[in-house]
Amino acid sequence: MKDDRLRVSVEQEYVNAVGLATYAFATLEWNAVWCCEKINPGSIHSLPDKVAGVIAGEFVKQVQKMPVSQDQIQLLAAAEDFKVLVGDRNGLMHGKPGTDTDGGQRLFRNGKAWTVDAISDAADRFTECSIRLNAFLHGFLK
């Protein structure tokens, strides 16, 4: 029913942090997809249908096949960072909702609560990697 979402008992600051982290990761993921498209034209037609882990694996493979150069080495490091960040995103987005010791509603992974600070740190890591990939898109891969 309309506005039922407002019955979810969670603090606005927490939801904002989760939302921003989700958006930051989506931007990162699409920068990775676009990098793949620049490396292997046409790949954009199949990659968005894949899960983030598959996209990350394909991205790493594509970069590994490129001729070795300083730019390729740096792009490979960024692709590998993206692959690690997929795990962070999965830990957040596949978290189990529950009540923290302070009574607040949180997402948990492996029994540990995702705090606003932890979510913000993850969003910062997503954004940092995204900025690096975007620089490659407008530089080395242009």
mmCIF file with all atom_site columns, C-alpha atoms in Angstrom, residues 8-85:
data_model
loop_
_atom_site.group_PDB
_atom_site.id
_atom_site.type_symbol
_atom_site.label_atom_id
_atom_site.label_alt_id
_atom_site.label_comp_id
_atom_site.label_asym_id
_atom_site.label_entity_id
_atom_site.label_seq_id
_atom_site.pdbx_PDB_ins_code
_atom_site.Cartn_x
_atom_site.Cartn_y
_atom_site.Cartn_z
_atom_site.occupancy
_atom_site.B_iso_or_equiv
_atom_site.pdbx_formal_charge
_atom_site.auth_seq_id
_atom_site.auth_comp_id
_atom_site.auth_asym_id
_atom_site.auth_atom_id
_atom_site.pdbx_PDB_model_num
ATOM 1  C CA . VAL A 1 8  ? 10.080 0.528   8.361   1.00 0.00 ? 8  VAL A CA 1
ATOM 2  C CA . SER A 1 9  ? 11.632 1.419   11.694  1.00 0.00 ? 9  SER A CA 1
ATOM 3  C CA . VAL A 1 10 ? 15.040 2.746   10.720  1.00 0.00 ? 10 VAL A CA 1
ATOM 4  C CA . GLU A 1 11 ? 16.764 6.089   11.235  1.00 0.00 ? 11 GLU A CA 1
ATOM 5  C CA . GLN A 1 12 ? 16.885 8.490   8.296   1.00 0.00 ? 12 GLN A CA 1
ATOM 6  C CA . GLU A 1 13 ? 20.651 8.966   8.669   1.00 0.00 ? 13 GLU A CA 1
ATOM 7  C CA . TYR A 1 14 ? 21.149 5.208   8.340   1.00 0.00 ? 14 TYR A CA 1
ATOM 8  C CA . VAL A 1 15 ? 18.910 4.921   5.288   1.00 0.00 ? 15 VAL A CA 1
ATOM 9  C CA . ASN A 1 16 ? 20.662 7.904   3.701   1.00 0.00 ? 16 ASN A CA 1
ATOM 10 C CA . ALA A 1 17 ? 24.064 6.263   4.227   1.00 0.00 ? 17 ALA A CA 1
ATOM 11 C CA . VAL A 1 18 ? 22.866 2.962   2.727   1.00 0.00 ? 18 VAL A CA 1
ATOM 12 C CA . GLY A 1 19 ? 21.284 4.780   -0.207  1.00 0.00 ? 19 GLY A CA 1
ATOM 13 C CA . LEU A 1 20 ? 24.384 6.829   -0.955  1.00 0.00 ? 20 LEU A CA 1
ATOM 14 C CA . ALA A 1 21 ? 26.615 3.759   -0.711  1.00 0.00 ? 21 ALA A CA 1
ATOM 15 C CA . THR A 1 22 ? 24.307 1.914   -3.089  1.00 0.00 ? 22 THR A CA 1
ATOM 16 C CA . TYR A 1 23 ? 24.377 4.767   -5.583  1.00 0.00 ? 23 TYR A CA 1
ATOM 17 C CA . ALA A 1 24 ? 28.150 5.154   -5.271  1.00 0.00 ? 24 ALA A CA 1
ATOM 18 C CA . PHE A 1 25 ? 28.612 1.454   -5.999  1.00 0.00 ? 25 PHE A CA 1
ATOM 19 C CA . ALA A 1 26 ? 26.254 1.606   -8.996  1.00 0.00 ? 26 ALA A CA 1
ATOM 20 C CA . THR A 1 27 ? 28.353 4.450   -10.403 1.00 0.00 ? 27 THR A CA 1
ATOM 21 C CA . LEU A 1 28 ? 31.537 2.437   -9.798  1.00 0.00 ? 28 LEU A CA 1
ATOM 22 C CA . GLU A 1 29 ? 30.050 -0.649  -11.439 1.00 0.00 ? 29 GLU A CA 1
ATOM 23 C CA . TRP A 1 30 ? 29.034 1.291   -14.530 1.00 0.00 ? 30 TRP A CA 1
ATOM 24 C CA . ASN A 1 31 ? 32.474 2.876   -14.778 1.00 0.00 ? 31 ASN A CA 1
ATOM 25 C CA . ALA A 1 32 ? 33.846 -0.689  -14.804 1.00 0.00 ? 32 ALA A CA 1
ATOM 26 C CA . VAL A 1 33 ? 31.352 -1.696  -17.505 1.00 0.00 ? 33 VAL A CA 1
ATOM 27 C CA . TRP A 1 34 ? 32.321 1.319   -19.601 1.00 0.00 ? 34 TRP A CA 1
ATOM 28 C CA . CYS A 1 35 ? 36.008 0.489   -19.172 1.00 0.00 ? 35 CYS A CA 1
ATOM 29 C CA . CYS A 1 36 ? 35.236 -3.003  -20.488 1.00 0.00 ? 36 CYS A CA 1
ATOM 30 C CA . GLU A 1 37 ? 33.411 -1.450  -23.427 1.00 0.00 ? 37 GLU A CA 1
ATOM 31 C CA . LYS A 1 38 ? 36.431 0.719   -24.254 1.00 0.00 ? 38 LYS A CA 1
ATOM 32 C CA . ILE A 1 39 ? 38.752 -2.300  -24.048 1.00 0.00 ? 39 ILE A CA 1
ATOM 33 C CA . ASN A 1 40 ? 36.414 -4.740  -25.828 1.00 0.00 ? 40 ASN A CA 1
ATOM 34 C CA . PRO A 1 41 ? 33.793 -2.886  -27.906 1.00 0.00 ? 41 PRO A CA 1
ATOM 35 C CA . GLY A 1 42 ? 30.391 -4.550  -27.746 1.00 0.00 ? 42 GLY A CA 1
ATOM 36 C CA . SER A 1 43 ? 30.825 -5.962  -24.251 1.00 0.00 ? 43 SER A CA 1
ATOM 37 C CA . ILE A 1 44 ? 28.401 -3.369  -22.877 1.00 0.00 ? 44 ILE A CA 1
ATOM 38 C CA . HIS A 1 45 ? 25.572 -5.363  -24.453 1.00 0.00 ? 45 HIS A CA 1
ATOM 39 C CA . SER A 1 46 ? 26.185 -8.414  -22.266 1.00 0.00 ? 46 SER A CA 1
ATOM 40 C CA . LEU A 1 47 ? 27.872 -7.154  -19.093 1.00 0.00 ? 47 LEU A CA 1
ATOM 41 C CA . PRO A 1 48 ? 24.975 -5.199  -17.519 1.00 0.00 ? 48 PRO A CA 1
ATOM 42 C CA . ASP A 1 49 ? 22.987 -8.442  -17.404 1.00 0.00 ? 49 ASP A CA 1
ATOM 43 C CA . LYS A 1 50 ? 25.657 -9.969  -15.143 1.00 0.00 ? 50 LYS A CA 1
ATOM 44 C CA . VAL A 1 51 ? 26.120 -9.699  -11.402 1.00 0.00 ? 51 VAL A CA 1
ATOM 45 C CA . ALA A 1 52 ? 28.831 -7.399  -10.077 1.00 0.00 ? 52 ALA A CA 1
ATOM 46 C CA . GLY A 1 53 ? 31.221 -10.252 -9.287  1.00 0.00 ? 53 GLY A CA 1
ATOM 47 C CA . VAL A 1 54 ? 31.040 -11.544 -12.860 1.00 0.00 ? 54 VAL A CA 1
ATOM 48 C CA . ILE A 1 55 ? 31.555 -8.027  -14.211 1.00 0.00 ? 55 ILE A CA 1
ATOM 49 C CA . ALA A 1 56 ? 34.600 -7.611  -11.960 1.00 0.00 ? 56 ALA A CA 1
ATOM 50 C CA . GLY A 1 57 ? 36.072 -10.924 -13.083 1.00 0.00 ? 57 GLY A CA 1
ATOM 51 C CA . GLU A 1 58 ? 35.564 -10.077 -16.749 1.00 0.00 ? 58 GLU A CA 1
ATOM 52 C CA . PHE A 1 59 ? 37.041 -6.614  -16.221 1.00 0.00 ? 59 PHE A CA 1
ATOM 53 C CA . VAL A 1 60 ? 40.194 -8.049  -14.645 1.00 0.00 ? 60 VAL A CA 1
ATOM 54 C CA . LYS A 1 61 ? 40.547 -10.594 -17.486 1.00 0.00 ? 61 LYS A CA 1
ATOM 55 C CA . GLN A 1 62 ? 40.148 -7.923  -20.161 1.00 0.00 ? 62 GLN A CA 1
ATOM 56 C CA . VAL A 1 63 ? 42.769 -5.686  -18.570 1.00 0.00 ? 63 VAL A CA 1
ATOM 57 C CA . GLN A 1 64 ? 45.171 -8.620  -18.127 1.00 0.00 ? 64 GLN A CA 1
ATOM 58 C CA . LYS A 1 65 ? 45.001 -9.256  -21.898 1.00 0.00 ? 65 LYS A CA 1
ATOM 59 C CA . MET A 1 66 ? 46.072 -5.684  -22.713 1.00 0.00 ? 66 MET A CA 1
ATOM 60 C CA . PRO A 1 67 ? 49.699 -4.948  -23.620 1.00 0.00 ? 67 PRO A CA 1
ATOM 61 C CA . VAL A 1 68 ? 51.705 -4.268  -20.475 1.00 0.00 ? 68 VAL A CA 1
ATOM 62 C CA . SER A 1 69 ? 52.358 -0.588  -19.790 1.00 0.00 ? 69 SER A CA 1
ATOM 63 C CA . GLN A 1 70 ? 52.291 1.692   -16.774 1.00 0.00 ? 70 GLN A CA 1
ATOM 64 C CA . ASP A 1 71 ? 48.698 2.607   -17.608 1.00 0.00 ? 71 ASP A CA 1
ATOM 65 C CA . GLN A 1 72 ? 47.721 -1.061  -17.958 1.00 0.00 ? 72 GLN A CA 1
ATOM 66 C CA . ILE A 1 73 ? 49.341 -1.883  -14.613 1.00 0.00 ? 73 ILE A CA 1
ATOM 67 C CA . GLN A 1 74 ? 47.463 0.957   -12.905 1.00 0.00 ? 74 GLN A CA 1
ATOM 68 C CA . LEU A 1 75 ? 44.193 -0.009  -14.601 1.00 0.00 ? 75 LEU A CA 1
ATOM 69 C CA . LEU A 1 76 ? 44.683 -3.613  -13.517 1.00 0.00 ? 76 LEU A CA 1
ATOM 70 C CA . ALA A 1 77 ? 45.185 -2.453  -9.912  1.00 0.00 ? 77 ALA A CA 1
ATOM 71 C CA . ALA A 1 78 ? 41.936 -0.469  -10.131 1.00 0.00 ? 78 ALA A CA 1
ATOM 72 C CA . ALA A 1 79 ? 40.098 -3.457  -11.667 1.00 0.00 ? 79 ALA A CA 1
ATOM 73 C CA . GLU A 1 80 ? 41.350 -5.685  -8.864  1.00 0.00 ? 80 GLU A CA 1
ATOM 74 C CA . ASP A 1 81 ? 40.270 -3.069  -6.312  1.00 0.00 ? 81 ASP A CA 1
ATOM 75 C CA . PHE A 1 82 ? 36.804 -3.091  -7.894  1.00 0.00 ? 82 PHE A CA 1
ATOM 76 C CA . LYS A 1 83 ? 36.710 -6.869  -7.504  1.00 0.00 ? 83 LYS A CA 1
ATOM 77 C CA . VAL A 1 84 ? 37.462 -6.520  -3.774  1.00 0.00 ? 84 VAL A CA 1
ATOM 78 C CA . LEU A 1 85 ? 34.858 -3.765  -3.425  1.00 0.00 ? 85 LEU A CA 1
#
